[in-house]
mmCIF file of C-alpha atoms in Angstrom:
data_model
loop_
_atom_site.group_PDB
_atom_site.id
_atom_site.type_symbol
_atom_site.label_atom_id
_atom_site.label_comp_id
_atom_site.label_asym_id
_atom_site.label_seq_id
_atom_site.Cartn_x
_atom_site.Cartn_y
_atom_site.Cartn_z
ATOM 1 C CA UNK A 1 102.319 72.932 103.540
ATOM 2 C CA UNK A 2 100.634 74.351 106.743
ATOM 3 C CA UNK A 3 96.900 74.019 106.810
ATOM 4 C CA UNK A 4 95.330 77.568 107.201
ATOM 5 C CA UNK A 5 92.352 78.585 109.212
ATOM 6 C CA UNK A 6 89.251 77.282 109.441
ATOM 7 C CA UNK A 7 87.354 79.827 107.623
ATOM 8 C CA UNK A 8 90.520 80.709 104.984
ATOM 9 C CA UNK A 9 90.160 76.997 103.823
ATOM 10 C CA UNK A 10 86.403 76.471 103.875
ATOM 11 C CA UNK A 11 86.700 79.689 101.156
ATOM 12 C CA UNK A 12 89.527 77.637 99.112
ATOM 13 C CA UNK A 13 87.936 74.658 99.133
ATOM 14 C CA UNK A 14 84.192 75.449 98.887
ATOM 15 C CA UNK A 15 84.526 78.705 96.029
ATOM 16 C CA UNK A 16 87.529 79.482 94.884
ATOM 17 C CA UNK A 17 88.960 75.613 94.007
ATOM 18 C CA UNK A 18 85.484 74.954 92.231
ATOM 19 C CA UNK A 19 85.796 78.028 90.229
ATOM 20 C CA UNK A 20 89.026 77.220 89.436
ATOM 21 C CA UNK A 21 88.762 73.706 88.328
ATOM 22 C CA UNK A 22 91.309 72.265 90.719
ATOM 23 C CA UNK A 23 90.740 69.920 93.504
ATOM 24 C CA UNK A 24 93.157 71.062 96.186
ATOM 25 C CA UNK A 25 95.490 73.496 96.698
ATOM 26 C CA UNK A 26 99.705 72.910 97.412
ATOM 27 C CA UNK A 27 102.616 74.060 97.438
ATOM 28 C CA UNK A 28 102.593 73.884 93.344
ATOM 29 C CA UNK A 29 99.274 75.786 92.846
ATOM 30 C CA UNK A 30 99.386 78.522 95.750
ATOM 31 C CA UNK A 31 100.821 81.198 93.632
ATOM 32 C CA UNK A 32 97.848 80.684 90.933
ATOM 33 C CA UNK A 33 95.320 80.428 93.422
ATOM 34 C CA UNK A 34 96.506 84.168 95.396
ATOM 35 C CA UNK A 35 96.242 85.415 91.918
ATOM 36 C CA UNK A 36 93.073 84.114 91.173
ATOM 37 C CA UNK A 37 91.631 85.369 94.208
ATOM 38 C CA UNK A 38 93.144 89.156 93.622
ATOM 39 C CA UNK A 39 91.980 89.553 89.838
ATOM 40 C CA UNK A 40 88.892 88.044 90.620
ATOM 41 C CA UNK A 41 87.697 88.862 93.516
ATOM 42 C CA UNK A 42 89.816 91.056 95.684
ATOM 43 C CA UNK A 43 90.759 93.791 93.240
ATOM 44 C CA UNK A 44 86.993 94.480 90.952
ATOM 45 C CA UNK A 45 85.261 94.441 94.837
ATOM 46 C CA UNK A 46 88.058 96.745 96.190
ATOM 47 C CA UNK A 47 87.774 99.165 92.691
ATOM 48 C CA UNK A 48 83.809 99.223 93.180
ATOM 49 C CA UNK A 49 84.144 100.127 96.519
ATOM 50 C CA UNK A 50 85.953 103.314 96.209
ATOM 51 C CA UNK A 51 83.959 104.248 92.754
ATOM 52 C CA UNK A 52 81.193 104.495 95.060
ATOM 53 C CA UNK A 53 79.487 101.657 94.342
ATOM 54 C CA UNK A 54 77.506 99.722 97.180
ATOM 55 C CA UNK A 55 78.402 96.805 97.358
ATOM 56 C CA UNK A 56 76.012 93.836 98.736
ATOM 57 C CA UNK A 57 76.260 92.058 101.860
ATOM 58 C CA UNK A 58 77.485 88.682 99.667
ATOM 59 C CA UNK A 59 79.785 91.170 97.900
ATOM 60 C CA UNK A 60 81.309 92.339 101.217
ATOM 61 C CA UNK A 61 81.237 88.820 102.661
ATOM 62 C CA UNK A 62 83.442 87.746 99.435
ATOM 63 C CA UNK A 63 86.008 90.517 99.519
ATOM 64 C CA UNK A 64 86.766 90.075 103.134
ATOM 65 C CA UNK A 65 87.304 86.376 103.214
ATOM 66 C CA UNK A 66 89.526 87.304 99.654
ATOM 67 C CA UNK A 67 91.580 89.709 101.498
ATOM 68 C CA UNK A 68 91.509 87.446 104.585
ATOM 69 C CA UNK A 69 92.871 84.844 102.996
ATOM 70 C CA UNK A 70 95.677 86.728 100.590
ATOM 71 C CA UNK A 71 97.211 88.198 104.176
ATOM 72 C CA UNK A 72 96.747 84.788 106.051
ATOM 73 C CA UNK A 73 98.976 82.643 103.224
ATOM 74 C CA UNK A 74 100.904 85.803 102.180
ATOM 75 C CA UNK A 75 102.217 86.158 105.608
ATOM 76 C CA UNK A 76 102.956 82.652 106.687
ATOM 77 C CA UNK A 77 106.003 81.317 107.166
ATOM 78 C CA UNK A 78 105.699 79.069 104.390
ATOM 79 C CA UNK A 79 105.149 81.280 102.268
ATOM 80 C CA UNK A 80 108.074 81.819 99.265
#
């Protein structure tokens, strides 16, 4: 497994592993983790957006290092 950018895996390791319970991520847990990320971040931010809702700077922050990092291991080669 390719390491991914700088800021991609600061978010993996420093929020979304912790929240998660899990350590590191791999080849076995990648699928869970992009999942994770899109029900619990990606997707309610994305839905409060277009209701209208105004969403804090932290808020913002958090759904475009979620969507950052869906598209960066989504679209890697490595990717299955």
């Amino acid at each position: 497994m390719e390491r991914y950018s700088n800021e991609v895996n600061k978010f993996l390791v420093n929020i979304v592993l912790p929240k998660m319970g899990l350590n590191k991520y791999s080849d076995d847990n990648i699928d869970e983790i992009i999942e994770y990320i899109s029900k619990n971040y990606e997707d309610p931010l994305c839905l409060a957006e277009e209701a209208g809702d105004t969403l804090t700077d932290e808020d913002k922050e958090l759904l475009r290092l979620a969507t950052k990092t869906i598209t960066e291991i989504t679209t890697r080669s490595d990717w299955e």
